[in-house]
Short mmCIF file of N, CA and C in Angstrom, two decimals:
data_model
loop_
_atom_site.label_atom_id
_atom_site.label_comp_id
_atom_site.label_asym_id
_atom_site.label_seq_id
_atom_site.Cartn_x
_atom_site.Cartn_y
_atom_site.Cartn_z
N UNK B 1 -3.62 -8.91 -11.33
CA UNK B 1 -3.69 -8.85 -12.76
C UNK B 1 -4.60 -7.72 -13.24
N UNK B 2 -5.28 -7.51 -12.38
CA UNK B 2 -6.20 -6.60 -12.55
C UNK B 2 -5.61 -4.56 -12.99
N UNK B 3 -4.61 -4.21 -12.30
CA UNK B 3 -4.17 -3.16 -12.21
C UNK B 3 -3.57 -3.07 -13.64
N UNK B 4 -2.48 -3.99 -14.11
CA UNK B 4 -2.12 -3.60 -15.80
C UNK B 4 -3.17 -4.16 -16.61
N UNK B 5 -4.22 -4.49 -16.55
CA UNK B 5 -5.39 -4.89 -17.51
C UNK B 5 -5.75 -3.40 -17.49
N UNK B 6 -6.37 -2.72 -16.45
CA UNK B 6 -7.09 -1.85 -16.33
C UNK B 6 -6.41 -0.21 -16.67
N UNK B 7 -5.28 -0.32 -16.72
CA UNK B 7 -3.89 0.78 -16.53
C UNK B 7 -3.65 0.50 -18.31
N UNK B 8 -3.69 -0.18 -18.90
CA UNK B 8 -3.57 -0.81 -20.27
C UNK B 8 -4.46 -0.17 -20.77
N UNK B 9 -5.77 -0.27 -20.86
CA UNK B 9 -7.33 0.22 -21.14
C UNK B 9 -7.89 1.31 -21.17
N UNK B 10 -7.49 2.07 -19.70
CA UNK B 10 -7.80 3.42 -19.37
C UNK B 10 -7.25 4.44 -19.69
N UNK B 11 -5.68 3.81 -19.89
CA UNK B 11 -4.48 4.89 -20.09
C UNK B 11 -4.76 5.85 -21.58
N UNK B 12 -5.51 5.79 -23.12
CA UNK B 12 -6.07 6.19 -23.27
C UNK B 12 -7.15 7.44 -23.19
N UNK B 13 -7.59 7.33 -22.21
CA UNK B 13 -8.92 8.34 -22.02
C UNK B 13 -8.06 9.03 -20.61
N UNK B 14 -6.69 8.97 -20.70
CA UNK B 14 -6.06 9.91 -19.61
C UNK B 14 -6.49 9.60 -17.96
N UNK B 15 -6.92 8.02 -17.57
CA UNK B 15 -6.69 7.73 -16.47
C UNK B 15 -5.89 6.94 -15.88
N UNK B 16 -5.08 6.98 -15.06
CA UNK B 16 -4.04 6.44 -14.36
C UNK B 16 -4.41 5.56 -13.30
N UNK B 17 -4.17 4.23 -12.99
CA UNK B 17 -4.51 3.25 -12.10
C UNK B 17 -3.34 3.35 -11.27
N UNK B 18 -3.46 2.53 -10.10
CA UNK B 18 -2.62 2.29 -9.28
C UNK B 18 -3.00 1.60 -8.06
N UNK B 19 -2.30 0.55 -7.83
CA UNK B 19 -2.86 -0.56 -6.68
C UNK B 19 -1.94 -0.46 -5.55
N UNK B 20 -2.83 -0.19 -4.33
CA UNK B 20 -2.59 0.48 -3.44
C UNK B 20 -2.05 -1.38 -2.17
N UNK B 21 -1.15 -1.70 -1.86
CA UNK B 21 -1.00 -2.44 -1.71
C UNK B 21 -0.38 -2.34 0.32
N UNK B 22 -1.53 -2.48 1.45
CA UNK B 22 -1.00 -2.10 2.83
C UNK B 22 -0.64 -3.27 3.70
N UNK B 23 -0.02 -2.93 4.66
CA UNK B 23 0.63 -3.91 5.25
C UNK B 23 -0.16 -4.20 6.27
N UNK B 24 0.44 -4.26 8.01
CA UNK B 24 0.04 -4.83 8.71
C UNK B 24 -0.50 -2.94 9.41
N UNK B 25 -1.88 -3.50 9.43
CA UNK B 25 -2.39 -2.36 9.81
C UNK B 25 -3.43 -2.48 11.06
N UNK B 26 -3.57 -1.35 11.69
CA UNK B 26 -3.84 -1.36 13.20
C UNK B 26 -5.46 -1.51 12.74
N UNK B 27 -6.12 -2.28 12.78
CA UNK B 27 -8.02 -1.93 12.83
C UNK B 27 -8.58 -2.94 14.29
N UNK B 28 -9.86 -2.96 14.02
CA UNK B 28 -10.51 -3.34 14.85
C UNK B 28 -10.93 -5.14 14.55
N UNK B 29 -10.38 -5.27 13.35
CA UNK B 29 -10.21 -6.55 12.44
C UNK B 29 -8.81 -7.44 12.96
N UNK B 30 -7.66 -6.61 13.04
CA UNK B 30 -6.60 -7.36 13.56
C UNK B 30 -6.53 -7.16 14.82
N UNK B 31 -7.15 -6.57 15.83
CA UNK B 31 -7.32 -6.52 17.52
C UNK B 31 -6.61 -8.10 17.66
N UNK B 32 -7.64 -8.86 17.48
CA UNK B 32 -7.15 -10.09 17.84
C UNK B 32 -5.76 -11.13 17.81
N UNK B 33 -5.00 -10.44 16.60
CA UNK B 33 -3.74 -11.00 16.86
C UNK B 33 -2.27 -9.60 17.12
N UNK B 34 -3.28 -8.50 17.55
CA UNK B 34 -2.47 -7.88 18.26
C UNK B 34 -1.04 -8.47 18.58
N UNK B 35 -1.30 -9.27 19.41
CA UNK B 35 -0.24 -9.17 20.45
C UNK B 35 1.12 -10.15 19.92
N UNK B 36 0.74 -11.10 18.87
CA UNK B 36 1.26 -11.81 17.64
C UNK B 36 1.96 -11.12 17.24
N UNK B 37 1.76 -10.17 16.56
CA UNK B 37 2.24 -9.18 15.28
C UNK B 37 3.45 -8.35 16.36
N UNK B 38 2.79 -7.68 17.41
CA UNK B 38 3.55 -6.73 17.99
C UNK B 38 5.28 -7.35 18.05
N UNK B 39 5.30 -8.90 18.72
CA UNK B 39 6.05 -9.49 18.46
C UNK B 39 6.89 -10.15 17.92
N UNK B 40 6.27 -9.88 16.00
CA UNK B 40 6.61 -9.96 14.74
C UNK B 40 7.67 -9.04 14.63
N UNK B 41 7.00 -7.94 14.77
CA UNK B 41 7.07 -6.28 14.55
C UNK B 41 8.82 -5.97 15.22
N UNK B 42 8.75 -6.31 16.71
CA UNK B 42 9.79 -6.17 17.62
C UNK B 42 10.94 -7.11 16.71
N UNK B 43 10.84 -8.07 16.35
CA UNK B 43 11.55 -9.01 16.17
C UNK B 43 12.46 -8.84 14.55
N UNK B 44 11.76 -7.95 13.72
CA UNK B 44 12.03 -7.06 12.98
C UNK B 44 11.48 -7.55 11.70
N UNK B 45 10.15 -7.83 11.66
CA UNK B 45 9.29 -8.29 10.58
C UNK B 45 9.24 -7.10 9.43
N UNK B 46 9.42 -5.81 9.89
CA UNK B 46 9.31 -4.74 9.27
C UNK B 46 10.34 -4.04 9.25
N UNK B 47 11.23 -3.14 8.56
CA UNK B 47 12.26 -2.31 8.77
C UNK B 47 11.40 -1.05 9.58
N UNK B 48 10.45 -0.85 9.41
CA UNK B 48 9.76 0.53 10.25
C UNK B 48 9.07 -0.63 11.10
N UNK B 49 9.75 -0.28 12.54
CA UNK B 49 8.80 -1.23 13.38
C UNK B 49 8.13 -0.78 14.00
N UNK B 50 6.41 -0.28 13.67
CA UNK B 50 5.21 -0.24 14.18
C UNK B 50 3.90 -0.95 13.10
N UNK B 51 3.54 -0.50 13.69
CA UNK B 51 1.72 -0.92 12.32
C UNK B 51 1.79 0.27 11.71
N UNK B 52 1.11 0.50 10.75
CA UNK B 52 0.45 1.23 10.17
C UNK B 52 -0.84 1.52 10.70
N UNK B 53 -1.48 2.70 10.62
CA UNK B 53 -2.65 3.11 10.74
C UNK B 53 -3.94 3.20 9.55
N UNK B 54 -5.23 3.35 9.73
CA UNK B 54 -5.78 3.39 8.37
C UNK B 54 -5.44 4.80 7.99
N UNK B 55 -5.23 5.86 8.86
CA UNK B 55 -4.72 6.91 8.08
C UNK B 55 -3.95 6.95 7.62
N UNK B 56 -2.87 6.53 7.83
CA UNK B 56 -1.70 5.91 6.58
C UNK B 56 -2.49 5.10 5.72
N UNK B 57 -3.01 4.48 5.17
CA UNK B 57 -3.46 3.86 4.15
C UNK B 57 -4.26 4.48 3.55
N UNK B 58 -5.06 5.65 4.05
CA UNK B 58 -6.01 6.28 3.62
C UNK B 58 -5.40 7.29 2.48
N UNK B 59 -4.15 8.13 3.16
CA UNK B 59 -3.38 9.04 2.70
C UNK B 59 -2.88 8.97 0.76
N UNK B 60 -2.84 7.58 0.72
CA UNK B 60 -2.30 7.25 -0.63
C UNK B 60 -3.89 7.09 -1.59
N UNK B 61 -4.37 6.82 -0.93
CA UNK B 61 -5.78 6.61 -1.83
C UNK B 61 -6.54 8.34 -2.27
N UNK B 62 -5.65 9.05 -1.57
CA UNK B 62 -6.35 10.73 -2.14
C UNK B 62 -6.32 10.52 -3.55
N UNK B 63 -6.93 11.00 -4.13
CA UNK B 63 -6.79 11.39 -5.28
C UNK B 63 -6.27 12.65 -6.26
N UNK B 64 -5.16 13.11 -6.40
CA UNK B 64 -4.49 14.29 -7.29
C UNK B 64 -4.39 13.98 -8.52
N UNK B 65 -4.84 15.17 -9.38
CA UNK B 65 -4.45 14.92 -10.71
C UNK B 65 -2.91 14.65 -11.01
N UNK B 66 -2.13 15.67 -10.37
CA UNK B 66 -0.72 15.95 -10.88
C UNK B 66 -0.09 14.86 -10.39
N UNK B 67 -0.72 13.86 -9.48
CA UNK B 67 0.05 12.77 -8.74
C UNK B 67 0.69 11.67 -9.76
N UNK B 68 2.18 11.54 -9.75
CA UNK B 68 2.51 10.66 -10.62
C UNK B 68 1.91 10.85 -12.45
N UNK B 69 2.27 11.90 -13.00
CA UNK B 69 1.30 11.90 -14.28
C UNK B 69 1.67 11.22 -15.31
N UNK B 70 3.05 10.41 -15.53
CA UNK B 70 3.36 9.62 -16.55
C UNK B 70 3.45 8.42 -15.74
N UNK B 71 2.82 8.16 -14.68
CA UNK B 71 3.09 6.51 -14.37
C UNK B 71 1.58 6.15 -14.53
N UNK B 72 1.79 4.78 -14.68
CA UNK B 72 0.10 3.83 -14.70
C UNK B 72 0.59 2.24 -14.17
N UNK B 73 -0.39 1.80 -13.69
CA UNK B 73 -0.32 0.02 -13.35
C UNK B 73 0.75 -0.31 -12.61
N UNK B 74 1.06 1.16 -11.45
CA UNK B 74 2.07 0.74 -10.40
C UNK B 74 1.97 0.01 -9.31
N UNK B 75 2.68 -0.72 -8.52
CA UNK B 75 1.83 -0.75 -6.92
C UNK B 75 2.81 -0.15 -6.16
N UNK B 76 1.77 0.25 -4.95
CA UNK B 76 2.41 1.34 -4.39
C UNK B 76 2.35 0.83 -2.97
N UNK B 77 3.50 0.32 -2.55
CA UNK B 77 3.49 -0.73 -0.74
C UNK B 77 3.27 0.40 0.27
N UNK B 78 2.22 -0.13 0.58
CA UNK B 78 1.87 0.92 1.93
C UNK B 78 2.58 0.34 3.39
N UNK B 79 3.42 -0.40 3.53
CA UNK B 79 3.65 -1.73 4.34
C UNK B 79 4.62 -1.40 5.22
N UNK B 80 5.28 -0.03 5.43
CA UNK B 80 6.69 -0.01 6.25
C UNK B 80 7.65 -0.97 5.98
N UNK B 81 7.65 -1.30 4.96
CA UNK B 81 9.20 -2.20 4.35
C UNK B 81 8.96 -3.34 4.28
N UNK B 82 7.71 -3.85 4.18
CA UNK B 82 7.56 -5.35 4.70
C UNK B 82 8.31 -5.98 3.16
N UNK B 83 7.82 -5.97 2.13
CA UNK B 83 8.14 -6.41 0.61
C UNK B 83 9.44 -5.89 0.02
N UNK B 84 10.34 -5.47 1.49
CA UNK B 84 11.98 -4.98 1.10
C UNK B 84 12.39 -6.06 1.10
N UNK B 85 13.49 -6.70 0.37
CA UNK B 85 14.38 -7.71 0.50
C UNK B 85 15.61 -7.15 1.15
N UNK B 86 15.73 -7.97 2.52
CA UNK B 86 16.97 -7.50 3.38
C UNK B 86 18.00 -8.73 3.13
N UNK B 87 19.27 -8.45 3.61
CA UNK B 87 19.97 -9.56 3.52
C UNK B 87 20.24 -9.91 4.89
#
């Protein structure tokens, strides 16, 4: 709720929000169900079947002016397809 409150507010004074939203990503936090996921992953939990990295997640959080200049209060799935609806 936070992203169109704030995208609502800011948009005004010419700043653009956007909620950066990542999937299943490789850290030192999910080590532990590694071997879970991998098997998620294979099984086709994701249409891109690997993890993500934090450099992939990092990549969207740059900041450009010209990036997107008429959008605000988007989210933007960092997830390899996870939030695709397949049939």
């Amino acid at each position: 709720m936070l992203t169109p409150l704030f995208a609502a507010r800011l948009a005004e004074y010419g700043i653009n929000v956007y909620e950066i939203r990542p999937g299943i990503i490789a850290t030192d936090m999910t080590g532990p169900v590694k071997a879970k996921y991998d098997k998620l992953i294979a099984d086709g939990l994701t249409p891109i079947a690997r993890w993500g990295t934090r450099r992939m997640s990092a990549r969207r959080r740059r900041h450009r002016p010209d990036w997107l200049p008429f959008s605000t209060g988007e989210v933007i799935n960092v997830d390899g397809g996870f939030h695709v609806r397949r049939l």
